[in-house]
Structures are given as C-alpha cells and as structure tokens.
PDB file of C-alpha atoms in Angstrom:
ATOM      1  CA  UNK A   1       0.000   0.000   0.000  1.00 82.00           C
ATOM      2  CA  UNK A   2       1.620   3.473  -0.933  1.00 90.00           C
ATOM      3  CA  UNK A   3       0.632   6.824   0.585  1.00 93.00           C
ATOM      4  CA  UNK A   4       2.095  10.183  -0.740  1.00 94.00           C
ATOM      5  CA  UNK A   5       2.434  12.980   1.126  1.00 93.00           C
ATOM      6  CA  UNK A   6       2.401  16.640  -0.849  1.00 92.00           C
ATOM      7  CA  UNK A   7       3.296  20.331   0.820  1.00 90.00           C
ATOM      8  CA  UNK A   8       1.504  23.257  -0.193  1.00 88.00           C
ATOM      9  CA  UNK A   9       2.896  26.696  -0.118  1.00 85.00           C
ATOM     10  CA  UNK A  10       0.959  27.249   3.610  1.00 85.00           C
ATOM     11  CA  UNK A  11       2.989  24.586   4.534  1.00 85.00           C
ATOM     12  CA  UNK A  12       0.051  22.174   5.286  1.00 91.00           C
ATOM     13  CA  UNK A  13       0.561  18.549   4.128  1.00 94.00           C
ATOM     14  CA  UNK A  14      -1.893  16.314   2.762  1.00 96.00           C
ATOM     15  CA  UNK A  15      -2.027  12.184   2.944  1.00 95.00           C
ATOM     16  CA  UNK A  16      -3.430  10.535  -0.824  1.00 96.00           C
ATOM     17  CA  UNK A  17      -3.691   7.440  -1.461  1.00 93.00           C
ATOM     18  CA  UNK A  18      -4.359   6.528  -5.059  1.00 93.00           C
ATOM     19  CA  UNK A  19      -5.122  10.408  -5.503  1.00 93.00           C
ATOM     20  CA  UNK A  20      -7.605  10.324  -3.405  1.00 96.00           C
ATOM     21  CA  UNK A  21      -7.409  12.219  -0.185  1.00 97.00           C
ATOM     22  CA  UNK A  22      -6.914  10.209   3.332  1.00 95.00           C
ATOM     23  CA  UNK A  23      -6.228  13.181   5.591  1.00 96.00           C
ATOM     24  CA  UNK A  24      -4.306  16.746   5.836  1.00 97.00           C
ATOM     25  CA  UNK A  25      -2.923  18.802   8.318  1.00 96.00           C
ATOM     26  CA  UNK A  26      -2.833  22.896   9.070  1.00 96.00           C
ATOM     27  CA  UNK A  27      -0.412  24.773  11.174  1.00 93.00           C
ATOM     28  CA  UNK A  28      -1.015  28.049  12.744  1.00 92.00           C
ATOM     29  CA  UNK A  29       2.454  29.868  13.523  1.00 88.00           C
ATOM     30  CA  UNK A  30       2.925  31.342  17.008  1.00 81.00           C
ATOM     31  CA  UNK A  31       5.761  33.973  17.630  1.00 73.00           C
ATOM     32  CA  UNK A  32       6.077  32.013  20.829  1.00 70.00           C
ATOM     33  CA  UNK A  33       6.746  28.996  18.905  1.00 73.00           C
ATOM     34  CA  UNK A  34       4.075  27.467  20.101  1.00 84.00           C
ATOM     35  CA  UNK A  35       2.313  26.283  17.004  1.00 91.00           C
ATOM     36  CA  UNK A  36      -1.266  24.825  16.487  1.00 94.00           C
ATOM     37  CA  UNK A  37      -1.438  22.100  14.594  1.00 95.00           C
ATOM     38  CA  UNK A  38      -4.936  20.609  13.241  1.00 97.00           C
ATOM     39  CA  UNK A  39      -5.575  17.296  11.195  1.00 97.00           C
ATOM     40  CA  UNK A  40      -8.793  16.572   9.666  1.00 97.00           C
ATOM     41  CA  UNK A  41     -10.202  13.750   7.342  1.00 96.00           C
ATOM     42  CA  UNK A  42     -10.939  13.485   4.059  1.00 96.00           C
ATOM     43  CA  UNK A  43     -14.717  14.968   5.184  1.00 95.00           C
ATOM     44  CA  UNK A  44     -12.915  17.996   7.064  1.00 96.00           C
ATOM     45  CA  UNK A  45     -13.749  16.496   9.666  1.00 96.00           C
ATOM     46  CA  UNK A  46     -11.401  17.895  13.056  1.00 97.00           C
ATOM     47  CA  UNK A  47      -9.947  14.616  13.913  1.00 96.00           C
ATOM     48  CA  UNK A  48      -6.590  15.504  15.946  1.00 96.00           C
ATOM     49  CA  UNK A  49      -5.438  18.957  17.358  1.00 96.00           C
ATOM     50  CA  UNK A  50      -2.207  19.645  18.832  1.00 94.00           C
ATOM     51  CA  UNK A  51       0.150  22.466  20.136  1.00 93.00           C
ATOM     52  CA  UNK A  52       3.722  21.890  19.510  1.00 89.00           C
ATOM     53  CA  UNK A  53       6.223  23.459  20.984  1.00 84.00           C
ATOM     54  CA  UNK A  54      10.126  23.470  21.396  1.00 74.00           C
ATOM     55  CA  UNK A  55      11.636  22.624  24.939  1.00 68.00           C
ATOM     56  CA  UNK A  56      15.111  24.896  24.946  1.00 65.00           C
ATOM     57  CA  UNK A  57      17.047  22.040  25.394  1.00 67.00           C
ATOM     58  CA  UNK A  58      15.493  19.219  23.729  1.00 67.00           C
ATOM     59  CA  UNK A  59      13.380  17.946  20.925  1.00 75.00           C
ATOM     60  CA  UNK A  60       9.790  19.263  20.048  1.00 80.00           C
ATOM     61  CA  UNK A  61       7.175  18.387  22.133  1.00 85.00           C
ATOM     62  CA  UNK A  62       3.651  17.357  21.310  1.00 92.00           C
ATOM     63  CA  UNK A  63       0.566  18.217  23.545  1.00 93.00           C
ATOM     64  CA  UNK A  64      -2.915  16.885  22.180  1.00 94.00           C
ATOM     65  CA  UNK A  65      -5.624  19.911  22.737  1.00 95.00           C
ATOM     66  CA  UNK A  66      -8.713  17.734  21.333  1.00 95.00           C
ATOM     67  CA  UNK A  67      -8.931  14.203  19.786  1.00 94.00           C
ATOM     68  CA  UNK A  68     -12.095  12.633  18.050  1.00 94.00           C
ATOM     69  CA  UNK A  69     -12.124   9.029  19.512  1.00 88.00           C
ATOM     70  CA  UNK A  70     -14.459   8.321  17.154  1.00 88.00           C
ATOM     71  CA  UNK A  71     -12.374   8.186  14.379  1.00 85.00           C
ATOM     72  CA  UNK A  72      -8.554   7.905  16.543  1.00 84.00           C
ATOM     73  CA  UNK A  73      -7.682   4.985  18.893  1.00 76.00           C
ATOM     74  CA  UNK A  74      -7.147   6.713  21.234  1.00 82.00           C
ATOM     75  CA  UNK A  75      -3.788   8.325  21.311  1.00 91.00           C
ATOM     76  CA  UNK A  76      -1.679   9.201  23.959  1.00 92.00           C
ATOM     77  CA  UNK A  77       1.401  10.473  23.487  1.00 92.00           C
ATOM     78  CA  UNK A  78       3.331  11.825  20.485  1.00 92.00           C
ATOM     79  CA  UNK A  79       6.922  12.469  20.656  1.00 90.00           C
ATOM     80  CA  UNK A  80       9.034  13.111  17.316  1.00 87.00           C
ATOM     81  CA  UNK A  81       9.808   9.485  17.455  1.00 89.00           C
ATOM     82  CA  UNK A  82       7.132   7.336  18.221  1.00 91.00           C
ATOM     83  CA  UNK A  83       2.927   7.434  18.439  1.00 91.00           C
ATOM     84  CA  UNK A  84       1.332   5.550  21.268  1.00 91.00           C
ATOM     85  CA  UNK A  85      -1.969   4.400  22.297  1.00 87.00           C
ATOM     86  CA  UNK A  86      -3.447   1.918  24.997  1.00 81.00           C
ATOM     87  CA  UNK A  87      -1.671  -1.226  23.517  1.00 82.00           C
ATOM     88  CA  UNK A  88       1.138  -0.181  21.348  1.00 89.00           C
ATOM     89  CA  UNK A  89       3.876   2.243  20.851  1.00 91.00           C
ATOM     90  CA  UNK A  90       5.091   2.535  16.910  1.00 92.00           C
ATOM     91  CA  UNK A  91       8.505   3.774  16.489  1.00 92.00           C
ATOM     92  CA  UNK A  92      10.224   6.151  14.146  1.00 91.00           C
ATOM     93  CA  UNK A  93      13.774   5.757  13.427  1.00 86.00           C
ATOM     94  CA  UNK A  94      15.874   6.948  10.366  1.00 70.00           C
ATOM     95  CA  UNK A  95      17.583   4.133   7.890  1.00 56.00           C
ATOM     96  CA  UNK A  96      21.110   5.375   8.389  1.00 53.00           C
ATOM     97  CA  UNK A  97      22.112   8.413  10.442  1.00 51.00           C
ATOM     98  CA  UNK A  98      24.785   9.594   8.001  1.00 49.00           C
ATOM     99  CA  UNK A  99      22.458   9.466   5.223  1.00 51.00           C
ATOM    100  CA  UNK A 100      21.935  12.504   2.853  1.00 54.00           C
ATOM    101  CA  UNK A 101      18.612  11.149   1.947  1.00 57.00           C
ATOM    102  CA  UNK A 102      15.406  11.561   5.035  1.00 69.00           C
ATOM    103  CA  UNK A 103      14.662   8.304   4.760  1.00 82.00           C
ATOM    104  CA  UNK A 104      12.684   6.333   8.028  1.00 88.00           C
ATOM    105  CA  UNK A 105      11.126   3.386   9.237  1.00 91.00           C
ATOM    106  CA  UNK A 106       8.115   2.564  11.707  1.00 90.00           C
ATOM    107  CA  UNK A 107       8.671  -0.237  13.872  1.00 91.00           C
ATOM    108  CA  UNK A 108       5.881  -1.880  15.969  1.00 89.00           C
ATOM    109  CA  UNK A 109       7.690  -4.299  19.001  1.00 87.00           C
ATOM    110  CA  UNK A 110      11.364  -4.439  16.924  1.00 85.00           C
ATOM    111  CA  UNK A 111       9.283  -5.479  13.285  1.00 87.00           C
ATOM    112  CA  UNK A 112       9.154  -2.930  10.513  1.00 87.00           C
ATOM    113  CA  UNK A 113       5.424  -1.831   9.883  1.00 90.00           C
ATOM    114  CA  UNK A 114       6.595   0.955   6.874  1.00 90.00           C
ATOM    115  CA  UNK A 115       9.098   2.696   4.624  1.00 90.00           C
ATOM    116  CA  UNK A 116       8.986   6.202   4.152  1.00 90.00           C
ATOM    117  CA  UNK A 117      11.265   8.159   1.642  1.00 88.00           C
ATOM    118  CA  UNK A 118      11.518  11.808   0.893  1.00 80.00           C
ATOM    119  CA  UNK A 119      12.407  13.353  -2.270  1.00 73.00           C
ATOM    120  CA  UNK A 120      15.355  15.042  -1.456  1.00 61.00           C
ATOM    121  CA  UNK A 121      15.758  18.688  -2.828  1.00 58.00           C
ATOM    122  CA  UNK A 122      12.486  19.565  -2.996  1.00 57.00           C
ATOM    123  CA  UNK A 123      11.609  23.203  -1.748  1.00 61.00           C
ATOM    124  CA  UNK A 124       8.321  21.614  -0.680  1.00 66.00           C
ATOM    125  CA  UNK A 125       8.085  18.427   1.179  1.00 73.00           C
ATOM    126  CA  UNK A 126       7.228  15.120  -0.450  1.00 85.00           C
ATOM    127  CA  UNK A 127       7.436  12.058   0.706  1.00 88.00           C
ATOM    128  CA  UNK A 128       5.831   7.983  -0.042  1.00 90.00           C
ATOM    129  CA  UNK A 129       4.793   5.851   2.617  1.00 91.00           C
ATOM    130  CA  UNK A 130       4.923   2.251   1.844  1.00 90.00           C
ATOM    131  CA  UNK A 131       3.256  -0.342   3.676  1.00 87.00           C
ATOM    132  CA  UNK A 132       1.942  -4.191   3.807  1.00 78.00           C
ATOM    133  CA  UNK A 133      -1.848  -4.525   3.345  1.00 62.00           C
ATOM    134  CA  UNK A 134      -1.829  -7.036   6.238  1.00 67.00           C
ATOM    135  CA  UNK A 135      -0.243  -3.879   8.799  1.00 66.00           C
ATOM    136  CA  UNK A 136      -2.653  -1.756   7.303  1.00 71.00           C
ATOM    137  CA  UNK A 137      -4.573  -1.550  10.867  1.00 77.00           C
ATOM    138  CA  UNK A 138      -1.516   0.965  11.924  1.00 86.00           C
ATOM    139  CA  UNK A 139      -1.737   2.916   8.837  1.00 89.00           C
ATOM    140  CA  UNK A 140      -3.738   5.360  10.478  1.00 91.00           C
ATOM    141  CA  UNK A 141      -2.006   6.034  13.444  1.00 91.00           C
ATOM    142  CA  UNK A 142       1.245   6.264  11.032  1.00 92.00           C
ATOM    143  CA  UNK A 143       0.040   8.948   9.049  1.00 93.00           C
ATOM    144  CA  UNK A 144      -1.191  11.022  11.959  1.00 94.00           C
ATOM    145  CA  UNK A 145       2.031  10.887  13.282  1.00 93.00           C
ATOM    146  CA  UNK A 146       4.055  12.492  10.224  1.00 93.00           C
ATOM    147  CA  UNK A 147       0.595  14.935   9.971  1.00 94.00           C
ATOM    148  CA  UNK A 148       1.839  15.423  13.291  1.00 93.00           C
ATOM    149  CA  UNK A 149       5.529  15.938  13.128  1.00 91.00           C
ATOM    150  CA  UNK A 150       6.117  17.080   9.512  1.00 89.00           C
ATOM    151  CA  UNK A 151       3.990  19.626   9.507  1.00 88.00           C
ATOM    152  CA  UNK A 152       5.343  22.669   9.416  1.00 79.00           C
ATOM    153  CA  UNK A 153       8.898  21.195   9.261  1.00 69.00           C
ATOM    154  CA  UNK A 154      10.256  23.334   6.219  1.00 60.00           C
ATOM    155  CA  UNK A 155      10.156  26.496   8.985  1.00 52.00           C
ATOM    156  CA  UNK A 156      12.666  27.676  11.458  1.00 42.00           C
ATOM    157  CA  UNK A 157      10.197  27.387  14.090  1.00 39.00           C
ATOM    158  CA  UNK A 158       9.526  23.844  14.325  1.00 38.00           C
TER     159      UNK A 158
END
C-alpha cells in the first residue's frame, strides 16, 4: 500500500492514497513557537489537534488539545519518534544516520510496519509511505504521526 504525502505553499501537508485524499494537516504559527497544529479527514472532519512546541534544550514536544475518539484509537502520546496508544507504541527511526537522503522506518515491538522516503531537494516536502496490506490496521495512526511531526517542518520554528 503506498501513501504520498504533498506540501503546499501554507505549509500544510496532505495524505493521498491513489489520488484520493486520506487526511491533511494545518499549522497556525505562534511567535512564541508554540504552534497549532490541526488534522482533519478526508470529510474535514477535526480529527486531531495539537500544540507543539520546542523545549530549549530538547526535541519538540507534542501536547494533544482535542482528539475525536471516534475516528482515533485513542492516542496518547506523540513524541518526534514514536505514536502511542493503549496497547502499542510505533517507532520512528531513520535508515542510516549519516544518510543525505530523510529516509525512516516505523517499527511496531522491533518489526518494521513501513518505509517512508523523501524526495530530497524539494523546496516543498514530499514524501511515499509504503506499507503491507496485512499492517494496514496501523496505517492510520502512522500517518497522523508524520501529519503530526512534519507539519510545518520546512520552517525555522519547528
């Protein structure tokens, strides 16, 4: 299964799959650099809402504002490495660390869940998911996450 992932000029991202639209994200820029990040379904339906912020002496940090259960299993926590919920934590990590190329994995419990590569040299971002069908029940989760953490990430405030 392959998702895309496409910038626009606002710096939102958007998730297609078979160009048809799965979910996007919006960012709202705060001079505090605290910034408001929504994601909403295909429907535009409000789905996830987050503030993220930078700690001075660490990585950014998530905070969920507002999460529709309805249509989330119930998330957690979001870090810029992994996604939890109730049952599982899925895991970000990059291919190689001395890598020109963005490349990263998800891992669920050590096994690799998907592949996601970024076109490198792109002004905007854009970047393919790749997944099994059968681990398709994490897809979801795995796209809110880089909603989560990519937006906004071509800015000097994230």
């Amino acid at each position: 299964m392959d998702i895309e992932f496409v910038e626009n000029k606002k710096q939102s991202l958007y998730a297609y799959k078979d160009d048809e639209l799965l979910f996007y994200s919006t960012i709202k820029f705060n001079w505090l650099r605290k910034n408001l990040i929504k994601i909403f379904d295909f429907n535009d339906d409000l789905i996830l809402e987050l503030l993220s912020y930078e700690s001075p002496f660490g990585s950014a940090k998530y905070e969920i504002l507002f999460q529709n259960k309805e249509k989330t299993k119930d998330i957690i926590e979001i870090t810029g490495v992994y996604i939890s919920d109730h049952n599982k934590i899925i895991r970000r990590t990059t291919a190689n660390y001395f890598s020109l190329n963005n490349s990263f994995s998800y891992f669920l419990e050590g096994n690799t869940i998907a592949d996601v590569k970024e076109k490198f040299w792109s002004s905007s971002q854009k970047m393919s998911l790749k997944t099994d069908v059968e681990k398709g029940e994490f897809l979801n989760n795995i796209i809110i996450h880089i909603l989560s953490t990519r937006t906004g990430y071509n800015s000097n405030s994230v």
